[in-house]
Coordinates of C-alpha atoms and ligand atoms in Angstrom, one line a residue:
X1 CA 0.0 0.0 0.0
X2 CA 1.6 3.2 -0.8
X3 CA 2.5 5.4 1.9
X4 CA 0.0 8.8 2.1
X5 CA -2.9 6.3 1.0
X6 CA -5.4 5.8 3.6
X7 CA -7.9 2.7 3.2
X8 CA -10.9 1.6 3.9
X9 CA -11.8 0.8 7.9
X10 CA -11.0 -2.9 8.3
X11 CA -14.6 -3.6 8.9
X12 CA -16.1 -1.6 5.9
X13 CA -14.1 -3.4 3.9
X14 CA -15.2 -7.1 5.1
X15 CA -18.5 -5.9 4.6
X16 CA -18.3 -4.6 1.1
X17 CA -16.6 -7.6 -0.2
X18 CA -18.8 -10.0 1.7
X19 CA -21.9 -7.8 0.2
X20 CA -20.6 -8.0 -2.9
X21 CA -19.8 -4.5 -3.4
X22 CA -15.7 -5.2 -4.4
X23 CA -15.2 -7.7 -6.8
X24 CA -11.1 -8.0 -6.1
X25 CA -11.5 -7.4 -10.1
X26 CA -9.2 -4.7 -11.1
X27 CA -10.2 -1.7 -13.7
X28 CA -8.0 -3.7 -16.5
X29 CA -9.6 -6.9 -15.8
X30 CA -13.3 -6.2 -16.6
X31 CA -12.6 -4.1 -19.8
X32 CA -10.5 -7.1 -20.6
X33 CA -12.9 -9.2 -19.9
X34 CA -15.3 -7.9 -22.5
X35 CA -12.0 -7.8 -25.0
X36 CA -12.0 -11.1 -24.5
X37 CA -16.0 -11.9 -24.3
X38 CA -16.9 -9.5 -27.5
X39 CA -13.4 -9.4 -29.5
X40 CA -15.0 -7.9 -32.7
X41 CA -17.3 -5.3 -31.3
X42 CA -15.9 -1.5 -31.8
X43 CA -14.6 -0.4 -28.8
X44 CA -13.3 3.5 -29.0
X45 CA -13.8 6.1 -32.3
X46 CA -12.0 8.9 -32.6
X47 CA -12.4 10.7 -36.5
X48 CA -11.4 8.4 -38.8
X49 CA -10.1 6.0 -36.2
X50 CA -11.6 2.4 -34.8
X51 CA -10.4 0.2 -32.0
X52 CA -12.3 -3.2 -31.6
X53 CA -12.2 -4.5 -28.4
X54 CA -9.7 -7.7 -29.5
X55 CA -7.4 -4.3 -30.6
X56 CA -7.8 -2.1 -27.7
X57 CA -6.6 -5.4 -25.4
X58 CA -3.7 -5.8 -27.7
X59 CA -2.4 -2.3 -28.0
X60 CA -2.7 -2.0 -24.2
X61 CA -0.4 -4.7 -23.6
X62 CA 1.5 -3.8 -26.2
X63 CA 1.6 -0.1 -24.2
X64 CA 1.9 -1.4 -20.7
X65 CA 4.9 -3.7 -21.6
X66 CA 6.4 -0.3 -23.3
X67 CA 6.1 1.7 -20.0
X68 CA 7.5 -1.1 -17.8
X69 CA 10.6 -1.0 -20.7
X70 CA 10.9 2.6 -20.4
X71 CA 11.3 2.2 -16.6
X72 CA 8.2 2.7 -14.8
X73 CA 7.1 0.5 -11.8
X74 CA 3.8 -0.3 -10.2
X75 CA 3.0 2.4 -7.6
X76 CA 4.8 5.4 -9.7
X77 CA 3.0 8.3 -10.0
X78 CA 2.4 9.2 -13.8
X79 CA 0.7 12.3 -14.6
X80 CA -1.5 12.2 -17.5
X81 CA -2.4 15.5 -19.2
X82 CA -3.8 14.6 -22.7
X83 CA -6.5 15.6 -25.1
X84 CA -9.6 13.0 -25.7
X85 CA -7.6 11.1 -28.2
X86 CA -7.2 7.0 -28.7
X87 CA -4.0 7.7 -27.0
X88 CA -5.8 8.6 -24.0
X89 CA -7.5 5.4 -23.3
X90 CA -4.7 3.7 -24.5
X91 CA -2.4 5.1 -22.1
X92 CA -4.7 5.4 -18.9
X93 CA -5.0 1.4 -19.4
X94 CA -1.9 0.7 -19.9
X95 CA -0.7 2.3 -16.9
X96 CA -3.2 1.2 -14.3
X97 CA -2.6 -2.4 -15.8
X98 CA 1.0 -2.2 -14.6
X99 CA 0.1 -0.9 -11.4
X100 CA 1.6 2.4 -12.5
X101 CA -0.9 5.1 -10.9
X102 CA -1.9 7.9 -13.7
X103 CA -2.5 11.2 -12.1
X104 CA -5.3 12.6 -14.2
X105 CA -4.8 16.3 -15.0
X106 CA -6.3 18.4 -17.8
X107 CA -5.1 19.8 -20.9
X108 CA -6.4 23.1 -19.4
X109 CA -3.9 23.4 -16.4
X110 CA -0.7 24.8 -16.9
X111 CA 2.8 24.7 -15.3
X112 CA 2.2 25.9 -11.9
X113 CA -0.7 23.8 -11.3
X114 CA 1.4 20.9 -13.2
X115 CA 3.9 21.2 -10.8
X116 CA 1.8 20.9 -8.1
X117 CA 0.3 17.4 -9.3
X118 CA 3.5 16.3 -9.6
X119 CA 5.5 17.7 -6.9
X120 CA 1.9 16.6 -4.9
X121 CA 2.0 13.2 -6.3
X122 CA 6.3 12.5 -6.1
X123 CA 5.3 11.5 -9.8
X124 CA 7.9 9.6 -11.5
X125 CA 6.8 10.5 -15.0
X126 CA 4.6 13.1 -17.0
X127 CA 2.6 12.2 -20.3
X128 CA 1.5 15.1 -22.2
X129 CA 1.2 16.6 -25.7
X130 CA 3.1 18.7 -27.8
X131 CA 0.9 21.6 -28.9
X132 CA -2.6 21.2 -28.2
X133 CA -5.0 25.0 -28.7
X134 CA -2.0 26.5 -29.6
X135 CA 0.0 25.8 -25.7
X136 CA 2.9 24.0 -26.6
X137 CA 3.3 21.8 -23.5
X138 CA 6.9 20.5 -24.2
X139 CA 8.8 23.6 -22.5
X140 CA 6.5 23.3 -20.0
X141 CA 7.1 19.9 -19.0
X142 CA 10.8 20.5 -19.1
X143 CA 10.2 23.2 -16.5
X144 CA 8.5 21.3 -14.7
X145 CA 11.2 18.5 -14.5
X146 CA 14.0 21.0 -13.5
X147 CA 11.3 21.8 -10.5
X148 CA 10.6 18.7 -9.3
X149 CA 13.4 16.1 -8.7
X150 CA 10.8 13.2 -8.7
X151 CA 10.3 13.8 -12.2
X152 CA 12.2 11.6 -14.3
X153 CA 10.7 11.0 -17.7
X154 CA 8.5 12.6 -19.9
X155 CA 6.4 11.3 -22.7
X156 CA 5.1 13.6 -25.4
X157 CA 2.2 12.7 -27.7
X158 CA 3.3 14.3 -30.8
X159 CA 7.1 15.9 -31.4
X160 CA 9.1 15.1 -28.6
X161 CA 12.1 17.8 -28.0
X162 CA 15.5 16.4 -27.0
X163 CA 15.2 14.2 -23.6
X164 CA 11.6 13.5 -24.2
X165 CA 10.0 10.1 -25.2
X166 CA 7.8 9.8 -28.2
X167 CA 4.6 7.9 -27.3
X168 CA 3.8 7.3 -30.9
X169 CA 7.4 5.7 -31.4
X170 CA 6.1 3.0 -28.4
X171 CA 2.8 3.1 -29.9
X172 CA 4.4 1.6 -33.0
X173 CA 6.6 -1.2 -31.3
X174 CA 5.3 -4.5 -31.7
X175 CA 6.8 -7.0 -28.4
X176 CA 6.5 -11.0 -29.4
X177 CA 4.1 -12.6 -26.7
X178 CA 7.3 -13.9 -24.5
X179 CA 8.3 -10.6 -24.4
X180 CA 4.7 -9.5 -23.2
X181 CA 4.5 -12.2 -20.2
X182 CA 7.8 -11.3 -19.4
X183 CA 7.1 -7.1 -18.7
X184 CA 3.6 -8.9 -17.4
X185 CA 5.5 -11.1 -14.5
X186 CA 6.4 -7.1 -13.3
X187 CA 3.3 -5.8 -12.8
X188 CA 1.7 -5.3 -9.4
X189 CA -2.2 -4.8 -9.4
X190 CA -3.8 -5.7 -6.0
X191 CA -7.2 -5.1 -6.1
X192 CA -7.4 -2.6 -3.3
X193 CA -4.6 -0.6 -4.4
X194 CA -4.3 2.8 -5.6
X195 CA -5.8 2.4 -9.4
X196 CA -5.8 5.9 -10.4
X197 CA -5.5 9.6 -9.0
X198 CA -8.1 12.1 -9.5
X199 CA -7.9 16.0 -9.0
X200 CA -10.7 17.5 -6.2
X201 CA -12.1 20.6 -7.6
X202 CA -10.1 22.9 -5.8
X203 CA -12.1 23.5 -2.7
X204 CA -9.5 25.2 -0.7
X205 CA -6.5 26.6 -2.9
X206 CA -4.6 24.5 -5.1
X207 CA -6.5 20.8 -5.5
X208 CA -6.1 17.6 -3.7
X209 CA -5.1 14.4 -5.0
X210 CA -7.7 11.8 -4.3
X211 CA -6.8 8.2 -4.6
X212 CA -9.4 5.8 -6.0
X213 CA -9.1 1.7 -6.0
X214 CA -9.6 -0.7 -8.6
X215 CA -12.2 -2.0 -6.0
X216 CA -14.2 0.9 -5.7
X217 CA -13.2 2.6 -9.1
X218 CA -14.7 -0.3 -10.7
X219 CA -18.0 0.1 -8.6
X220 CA -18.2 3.3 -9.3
X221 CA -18.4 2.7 -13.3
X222 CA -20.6 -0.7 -13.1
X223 CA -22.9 1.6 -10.9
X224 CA -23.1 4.6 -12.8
X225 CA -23.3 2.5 -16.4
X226 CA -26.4 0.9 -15.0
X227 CA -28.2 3.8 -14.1
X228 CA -27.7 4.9 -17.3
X229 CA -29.0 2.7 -18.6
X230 CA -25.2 1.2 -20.4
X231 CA -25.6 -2.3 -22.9
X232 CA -23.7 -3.1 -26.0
X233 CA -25.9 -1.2 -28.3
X234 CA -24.6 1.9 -26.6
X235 CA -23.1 4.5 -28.1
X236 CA -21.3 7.3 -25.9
X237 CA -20.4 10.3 -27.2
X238 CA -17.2 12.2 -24.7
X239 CA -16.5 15.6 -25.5
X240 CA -15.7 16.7 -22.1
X241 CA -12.3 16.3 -20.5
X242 CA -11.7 12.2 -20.2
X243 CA -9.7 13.1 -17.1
X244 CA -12.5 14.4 -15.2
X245 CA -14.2 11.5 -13.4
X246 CA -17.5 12.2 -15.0
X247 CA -16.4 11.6 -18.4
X248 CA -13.7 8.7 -16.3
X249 CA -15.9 6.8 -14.8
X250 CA -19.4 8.3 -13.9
X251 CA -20.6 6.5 -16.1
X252 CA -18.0 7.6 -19.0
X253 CA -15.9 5.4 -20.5
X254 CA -15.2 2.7 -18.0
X255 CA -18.9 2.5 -17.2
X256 CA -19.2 1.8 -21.4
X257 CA -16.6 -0.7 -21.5
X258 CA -18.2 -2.0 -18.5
X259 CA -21.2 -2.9 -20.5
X260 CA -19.2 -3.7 -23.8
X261 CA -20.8 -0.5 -25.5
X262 CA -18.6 1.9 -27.9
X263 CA -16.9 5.1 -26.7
X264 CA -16.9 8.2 -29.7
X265 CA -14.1 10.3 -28.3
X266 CA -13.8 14.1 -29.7
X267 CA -12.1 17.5 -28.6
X268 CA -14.3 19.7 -30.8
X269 CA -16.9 20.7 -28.5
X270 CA -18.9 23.3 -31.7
X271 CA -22.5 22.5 -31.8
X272 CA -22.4 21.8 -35.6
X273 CA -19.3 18.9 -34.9
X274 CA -20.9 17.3 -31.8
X275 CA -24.1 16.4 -33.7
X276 CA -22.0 15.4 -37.1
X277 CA -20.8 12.7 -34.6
X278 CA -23.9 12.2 -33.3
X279 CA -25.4 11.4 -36.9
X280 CA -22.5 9.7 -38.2
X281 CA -22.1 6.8 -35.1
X282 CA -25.8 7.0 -33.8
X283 CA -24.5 8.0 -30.6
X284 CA -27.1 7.3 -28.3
X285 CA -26.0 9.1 -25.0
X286 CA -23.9 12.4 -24.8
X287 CA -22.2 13.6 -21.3
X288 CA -22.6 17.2 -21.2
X289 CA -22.5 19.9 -18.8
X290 CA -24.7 23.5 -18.5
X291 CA -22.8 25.7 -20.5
X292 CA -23.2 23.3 -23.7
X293 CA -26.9 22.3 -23.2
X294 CA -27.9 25.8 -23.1
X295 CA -26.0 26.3 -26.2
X296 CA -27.5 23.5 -28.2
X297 CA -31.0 24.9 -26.8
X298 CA -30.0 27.9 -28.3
X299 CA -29.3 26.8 -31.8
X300 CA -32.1 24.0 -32.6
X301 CA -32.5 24.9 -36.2
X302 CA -28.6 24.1 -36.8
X303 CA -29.0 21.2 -34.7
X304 CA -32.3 19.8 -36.1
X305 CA -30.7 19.4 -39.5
X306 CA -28.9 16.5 -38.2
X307 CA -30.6 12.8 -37.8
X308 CA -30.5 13.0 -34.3
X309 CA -32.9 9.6 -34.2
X310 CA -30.2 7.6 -32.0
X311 CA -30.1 10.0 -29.7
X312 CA -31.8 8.7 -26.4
X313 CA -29.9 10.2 -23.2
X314 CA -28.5 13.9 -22.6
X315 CA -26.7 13.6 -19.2
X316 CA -25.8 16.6 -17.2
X317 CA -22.7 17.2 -14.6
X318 CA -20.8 19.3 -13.2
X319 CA -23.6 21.8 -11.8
X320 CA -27.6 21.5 -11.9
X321 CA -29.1 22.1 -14.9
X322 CA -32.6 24.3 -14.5
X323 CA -35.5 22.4 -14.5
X324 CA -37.1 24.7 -17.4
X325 CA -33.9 23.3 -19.5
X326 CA -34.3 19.6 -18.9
X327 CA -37.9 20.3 -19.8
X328 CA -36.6 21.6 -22.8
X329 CA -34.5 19.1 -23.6
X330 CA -37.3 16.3 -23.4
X331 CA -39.2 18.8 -25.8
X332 CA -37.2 20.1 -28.8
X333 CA -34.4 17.3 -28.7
X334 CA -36.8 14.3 -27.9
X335 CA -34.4 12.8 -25.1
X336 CA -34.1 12.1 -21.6
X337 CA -32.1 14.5 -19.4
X338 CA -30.4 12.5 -16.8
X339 CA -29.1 14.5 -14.0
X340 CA -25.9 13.4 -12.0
X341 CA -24.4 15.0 -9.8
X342 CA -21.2 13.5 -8.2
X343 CA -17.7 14.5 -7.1
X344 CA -14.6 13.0 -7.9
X345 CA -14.0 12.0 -4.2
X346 CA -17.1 9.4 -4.8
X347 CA -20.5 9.3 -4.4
X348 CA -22.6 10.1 -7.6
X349 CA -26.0 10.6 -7.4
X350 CA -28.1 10.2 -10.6
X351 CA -32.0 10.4 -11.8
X352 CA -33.1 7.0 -13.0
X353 CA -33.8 7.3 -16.9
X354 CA -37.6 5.9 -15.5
X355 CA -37.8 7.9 -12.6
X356 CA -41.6 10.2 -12.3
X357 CA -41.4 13.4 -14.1
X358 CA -40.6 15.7 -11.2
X359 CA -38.0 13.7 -9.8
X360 CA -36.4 13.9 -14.0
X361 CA -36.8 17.5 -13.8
X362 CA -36.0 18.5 -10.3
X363 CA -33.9 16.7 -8.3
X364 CA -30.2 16.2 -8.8
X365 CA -30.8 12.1 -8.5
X366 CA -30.3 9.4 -5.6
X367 CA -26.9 7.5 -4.8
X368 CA -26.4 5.6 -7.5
X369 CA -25.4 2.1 -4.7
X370 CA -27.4 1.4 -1.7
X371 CA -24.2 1.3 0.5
X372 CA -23.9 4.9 0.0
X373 CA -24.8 6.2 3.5
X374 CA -26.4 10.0 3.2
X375 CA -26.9 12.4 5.3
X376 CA -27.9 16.3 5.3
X377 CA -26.0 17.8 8.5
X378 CA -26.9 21.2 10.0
X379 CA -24.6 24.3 11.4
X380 CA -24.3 22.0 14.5
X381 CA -23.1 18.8 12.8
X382 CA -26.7 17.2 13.9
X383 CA -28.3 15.0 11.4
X384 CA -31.5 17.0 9.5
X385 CA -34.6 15.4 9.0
X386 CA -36.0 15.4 4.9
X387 CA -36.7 18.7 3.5
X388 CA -34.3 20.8 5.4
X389 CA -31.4 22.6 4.2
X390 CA -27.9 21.8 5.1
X391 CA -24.6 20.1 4.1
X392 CA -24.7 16.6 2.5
X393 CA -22.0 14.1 4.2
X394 CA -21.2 10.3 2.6
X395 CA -19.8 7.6 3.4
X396 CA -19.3 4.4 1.1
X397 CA -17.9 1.8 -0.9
X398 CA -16.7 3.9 -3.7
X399 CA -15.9 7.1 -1.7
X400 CA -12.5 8.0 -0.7
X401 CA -11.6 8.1 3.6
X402 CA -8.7 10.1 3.2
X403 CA -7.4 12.4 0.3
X404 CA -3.5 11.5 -0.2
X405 CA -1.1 12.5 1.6
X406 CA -3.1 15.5 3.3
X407 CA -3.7 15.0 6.8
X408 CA -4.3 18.2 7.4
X409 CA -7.3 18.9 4.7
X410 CA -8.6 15.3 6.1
X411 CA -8.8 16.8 9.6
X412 CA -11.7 19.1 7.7
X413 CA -13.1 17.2 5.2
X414 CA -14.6 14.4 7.1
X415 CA -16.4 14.3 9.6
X416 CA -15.6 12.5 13.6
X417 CA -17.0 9.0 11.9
X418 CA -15.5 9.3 8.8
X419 CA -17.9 10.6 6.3
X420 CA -16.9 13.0 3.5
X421 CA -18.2 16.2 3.2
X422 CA -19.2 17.4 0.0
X423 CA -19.5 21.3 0.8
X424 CA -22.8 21.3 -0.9
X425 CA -25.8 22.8 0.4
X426 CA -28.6 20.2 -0.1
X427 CA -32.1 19.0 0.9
X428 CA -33.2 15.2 1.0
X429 CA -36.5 13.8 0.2
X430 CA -35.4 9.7 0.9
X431 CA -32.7 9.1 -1.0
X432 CA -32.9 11.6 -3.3
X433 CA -30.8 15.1 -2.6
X434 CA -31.7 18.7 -4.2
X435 CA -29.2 21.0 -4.3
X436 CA -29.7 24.6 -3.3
X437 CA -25.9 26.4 -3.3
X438 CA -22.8 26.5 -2.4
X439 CA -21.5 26.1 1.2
X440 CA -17.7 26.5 0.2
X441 CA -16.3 29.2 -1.4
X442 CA -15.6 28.4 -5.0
X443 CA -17.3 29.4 -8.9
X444 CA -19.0 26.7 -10.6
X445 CA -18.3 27.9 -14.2
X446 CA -20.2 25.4 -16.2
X447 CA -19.1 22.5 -14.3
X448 CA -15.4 22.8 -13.3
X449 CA -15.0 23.9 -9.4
X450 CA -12.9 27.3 -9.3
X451 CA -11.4 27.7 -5.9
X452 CA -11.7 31.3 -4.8
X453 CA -8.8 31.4 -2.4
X454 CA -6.3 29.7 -5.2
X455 CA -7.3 32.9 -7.3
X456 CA -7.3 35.9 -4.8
X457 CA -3.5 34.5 -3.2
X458 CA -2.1 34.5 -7.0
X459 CA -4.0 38.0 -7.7
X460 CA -2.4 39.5 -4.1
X461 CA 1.0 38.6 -5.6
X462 CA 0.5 41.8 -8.1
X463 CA 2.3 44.6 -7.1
X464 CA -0.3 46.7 -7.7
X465 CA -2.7 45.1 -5.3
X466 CA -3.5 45.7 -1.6
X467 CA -6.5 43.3 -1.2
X468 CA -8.5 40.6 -3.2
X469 CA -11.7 39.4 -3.5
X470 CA -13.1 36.7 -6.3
X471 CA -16.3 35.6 -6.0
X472 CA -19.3 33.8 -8.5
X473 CA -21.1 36.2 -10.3
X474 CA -24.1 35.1 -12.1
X475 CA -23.8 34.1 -16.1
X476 CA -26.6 33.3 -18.5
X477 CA -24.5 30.4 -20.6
X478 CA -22.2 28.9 -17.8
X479 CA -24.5 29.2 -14.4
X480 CA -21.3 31.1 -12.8
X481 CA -18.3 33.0 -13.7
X482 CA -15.4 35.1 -12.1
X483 CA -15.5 38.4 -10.8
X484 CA -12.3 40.3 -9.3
X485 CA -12.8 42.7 -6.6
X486 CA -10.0 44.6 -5.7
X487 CA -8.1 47.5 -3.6
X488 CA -5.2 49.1 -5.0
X489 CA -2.3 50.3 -3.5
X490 CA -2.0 54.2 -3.8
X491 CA -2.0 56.0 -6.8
X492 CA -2.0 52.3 -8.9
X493 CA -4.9 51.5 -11.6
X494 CA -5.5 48.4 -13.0
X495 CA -7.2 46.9 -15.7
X496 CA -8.9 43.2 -16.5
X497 CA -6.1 42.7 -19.0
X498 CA -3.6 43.4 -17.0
X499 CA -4.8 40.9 -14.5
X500 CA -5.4 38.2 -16.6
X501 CA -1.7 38.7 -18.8
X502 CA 0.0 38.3 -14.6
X503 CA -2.4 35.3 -14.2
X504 CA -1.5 33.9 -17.8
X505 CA 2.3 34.4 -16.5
X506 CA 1.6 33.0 -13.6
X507 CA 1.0 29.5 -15.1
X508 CA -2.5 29.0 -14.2
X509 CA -5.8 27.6 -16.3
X510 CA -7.2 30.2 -18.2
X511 CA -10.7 29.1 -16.9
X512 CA -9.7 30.4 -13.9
X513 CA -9.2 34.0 -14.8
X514 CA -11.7 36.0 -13.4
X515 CA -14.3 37.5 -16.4
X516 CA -14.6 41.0 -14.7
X517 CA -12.5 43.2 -12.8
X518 CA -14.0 46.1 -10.1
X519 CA -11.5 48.4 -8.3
X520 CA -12.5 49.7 -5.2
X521 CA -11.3 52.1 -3.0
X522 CA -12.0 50.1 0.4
X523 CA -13.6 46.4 0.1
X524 CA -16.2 45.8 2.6
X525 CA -14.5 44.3 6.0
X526 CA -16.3 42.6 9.0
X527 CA -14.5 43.5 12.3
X528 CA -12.0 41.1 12.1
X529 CA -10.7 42.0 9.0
X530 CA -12.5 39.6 6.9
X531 CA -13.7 40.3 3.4
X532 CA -17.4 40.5 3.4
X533 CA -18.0 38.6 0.1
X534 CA -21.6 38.2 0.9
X535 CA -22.0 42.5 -0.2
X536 CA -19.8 41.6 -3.3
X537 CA -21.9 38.7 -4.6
X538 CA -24.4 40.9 -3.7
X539 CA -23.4 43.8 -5.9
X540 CA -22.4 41.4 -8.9
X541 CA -25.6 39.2 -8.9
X542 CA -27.7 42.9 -8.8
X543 CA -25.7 44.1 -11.8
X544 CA -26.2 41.0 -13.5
Ligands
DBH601 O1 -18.5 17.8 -11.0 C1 -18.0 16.7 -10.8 O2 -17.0 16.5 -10.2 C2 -18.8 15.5 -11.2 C3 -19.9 15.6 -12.0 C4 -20.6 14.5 -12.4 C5 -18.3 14.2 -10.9 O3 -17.2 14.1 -10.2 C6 -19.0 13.1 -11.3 C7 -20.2 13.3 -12.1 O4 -18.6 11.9 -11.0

């Protein structure tokens, strides 16, 4: 067990293998298993490329023996920053079936945050691209490496500069089947070990690293993949970051290879390119979030020139999506909004594609396991009965008891009897939740988590600024966006670009910049100094 990694209570555990709940399957075994059950079937599209399931087994032995070649072990840390590509799913298999532990970043983040996954994670190696929306990642990574000592190798998709490894060079090399069961004897893949490491959405500053087992990684995807209703006739279209658990594993693509269905993977998120795909594969299921529903509902003549006849499921993450817009959905696209709403630490709640109407159009869905223990927690850390307000607390088979190697955020982010806290502010009517706000301080911009505090401590590194304030200010297309608030120091101005070209300096994920910019003379202060955010949101969500 690797150190920093914090398991399951010995009891919990009996009981969700004895229940059933862990398999001792790892994630590689059960998509191999329907490799080796439906070898012909198409497994993963991306434009004018096809995987069948017999070749997506192959090429991820072929890949894992290439990694163990190129010197990584089981238990390394390998962070994974790539585009929705082939190469993805290639490489996040390969990995985890060596035991290797890929550290899923995204292609937005950039070198500080980069640095922090790896420095976080002690990562041995980092796998990334070579220009992807005109960043060219390869100096990057090189910085990176001089940073961190940990960092030994790094694998480029694409180009590789001098020093670097080209993953399309291993992509290419073909090992004889003794040389396969040879790089095989190496690998290491206990079923409760560290399968994969996910990014929290950066709650408080800079995010966590949460560690997720093949035990309870694969729950989470057989779960979610039957909720959504997952089979062989499936067709999945993922648009949004693969290395986001939603379009991972909740359902995403494990939950589809769980259920021997086919995965269309694409970067090109237009409306007029999603539904081509649509048309062309008969996808049957998109994962989307807010910002791109409410787009799509905006441009129905482009979209209705497309057969859209497959089309069965739209699901929704990341934030709620407004009842009046599911409605919508059911009426102008002729599908089934399924709402789930989960978080990378674990639980996942969903709507059932069956569930009454109002439960479809209101609710943000029920655990998607029985073990999932819920509860809705008041100021005083009391249990709430149904229909009141408060913070939503779980504890679970597939939700983490620890993030790694953070004892201090773990003294906060569970509670005395080990259940997570979500920082959501939700009501319960049984098992299914509602959710009403925010209880931490972060922007929900169309489904990825900005953490306030991150922002304002890189913003009060600007000469030119005295005090800093970013808080969610209301936006018709992505629910929430940035807005800076801040005090000068004397005789200084300051414009939005010049805040966002220091933030774009500063390394950081250009989602993150804040979208407006007020100076103010004083910012409101309680008496202890505090910033009172609750006038700024105030003043933003008037204006809006
Ligand atoms: O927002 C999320 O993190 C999220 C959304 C939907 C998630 O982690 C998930 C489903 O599993």
């Amino acid at each position: 067990m690797i150190e920093g990694f914090i398991p399951w209570p010995a009891e919990a555990a009996e009981r969700y293998r004895r229940e059933g709940y862990w398999e001792d399957l790892t994630v590689t075994d059960v998509v191999f298993q329907r490799c080796d059950a439906f070898p012909d079937r198409t497994a993963v599209i991306d434009g004018d490329r096809a995987l069948s399931y017999g070749e997506l087994k192959q090429r991820v032995e072929q890949l894992a023996a290439q990694f163990v070649l190129s010197g990584i072990e089981p238990e390394d840390r390998v962070v994974v920053q790539l585009p929705n590509t082939i190469e993805f799913v290639l490489v996040y298999l390969a990995l985890v079936r060596t035991g290797a532990i890929p550290v899923m970043a995204l292609p937005a983040h950039r070198q500080r945050e980069v640095e922090h996954f790896v420095s976080t994670a002690n990562a041995r190696a980092l796998i990334t691209t070579d220009i992807y929306r005109k960043f060219d990642f390869r100096p990057m990574a090189e910085a990176v490496r001089s940073a961190v000592p940990s960092l030994k190798h790094v694998f480029i998709l694409g180009e590789p500069l001098a020093g670097q490894i080209s993953l399309h060079d291993m992509l290419q090399a073909e090992l004889s089947e003794e040389e396969l069961t040879k790089c095989a004897s190496q690998y290491q893949t206990p079923p409760d070990s560290v399968a994969t490491m996910l990014l929290s959405g950066g709650t408080t500053s800079l995010s966590k690293l949460i560690p997720r087992t093949h035990n309870d990684y694969v729950l989470n995807a057989k779960l979610c993949g039957e909720v959504a209703g997952f089979g062989p006739e499936t067709v999945f279209l993922a648009i949004l970051p693969l290395g986001h658990n939603y379009n991972l594993a909740s359902p995403g693509i494990l939950g589809v290879f769980y259920y021997g269905g086919t995965v269309v993977v694409s970067q090109d998120l237009k409306t007029e390119a999603v539904f081509s795909l649509v048309e062309k594969h008969g996808v049957t299921v998109i994962a989307a979030a807010v910002p791109l529903i409410t787009r799509w509902l905006a441009s129905r003549d482009e979209i209705a020139r497309f057969d859209l006849s497959s089309l069965r499921v739209i699901q929704n993450g990341g934030a709620k999506l407004a009842p009046e817009l599911r409605r919508r959905l059911q009426s102008s696209l002729g599908c089934t909004p399924q709402e789930i709403y989960g978080t990378a630490e674990g639980l996942v709640n969903m709507t059932r594609l069956d569930d009454p109407e109002e439960l479809i159009l209101e609710s943000s869905g029920a655990p998607v396991c029985e073990a999932d223990e819920i509860k809705v927690l008041g100021e005083d850390g009391q249990e709430l009965p149904d229909g009141e307000t408060g913070e939503l607390v779980v504890r679970g088979p597939y939700t983490i008891c620890g993030y790694f190697n953070a004892p201090e955020k773990n003294e906060t982010a569970f509670t005395a009897d080990g259940f997570y806290r979500m920082g959501d502010a939700v009501r319960k009517e049984g098992r299914y939740v509602y959710c009403d706000g925010r209880k931490q301080d972060l922007i929900n911009r169309g489904g990825e988590k900005i953490s306030c505090d991150e922002i304002e401590s890189i913003i009060l590194e600007h000469p030119k600024v005295e005090l800093a304030a970013v808080v969610a200010m209301p936006d018709p297309e992505f629910g929430e966006k940035g807005c800076a608030f801040v005090q000068l120091k004397d005789d200084e101005t300051l414009t939005l670009e010049e805040l966002v070209s220091f933030l774009k300096q500063q390394g950081i994920a250009s989602f993150k910049f804040p979208e407006r910019l007020e100076v103010q003379e004083q910012l409101p202060l309680s008496p202890v100094g505090k910033v009172l955010k609750k006038e700024l949101r105030a003043m933003v969500t008037e204006e809006a």
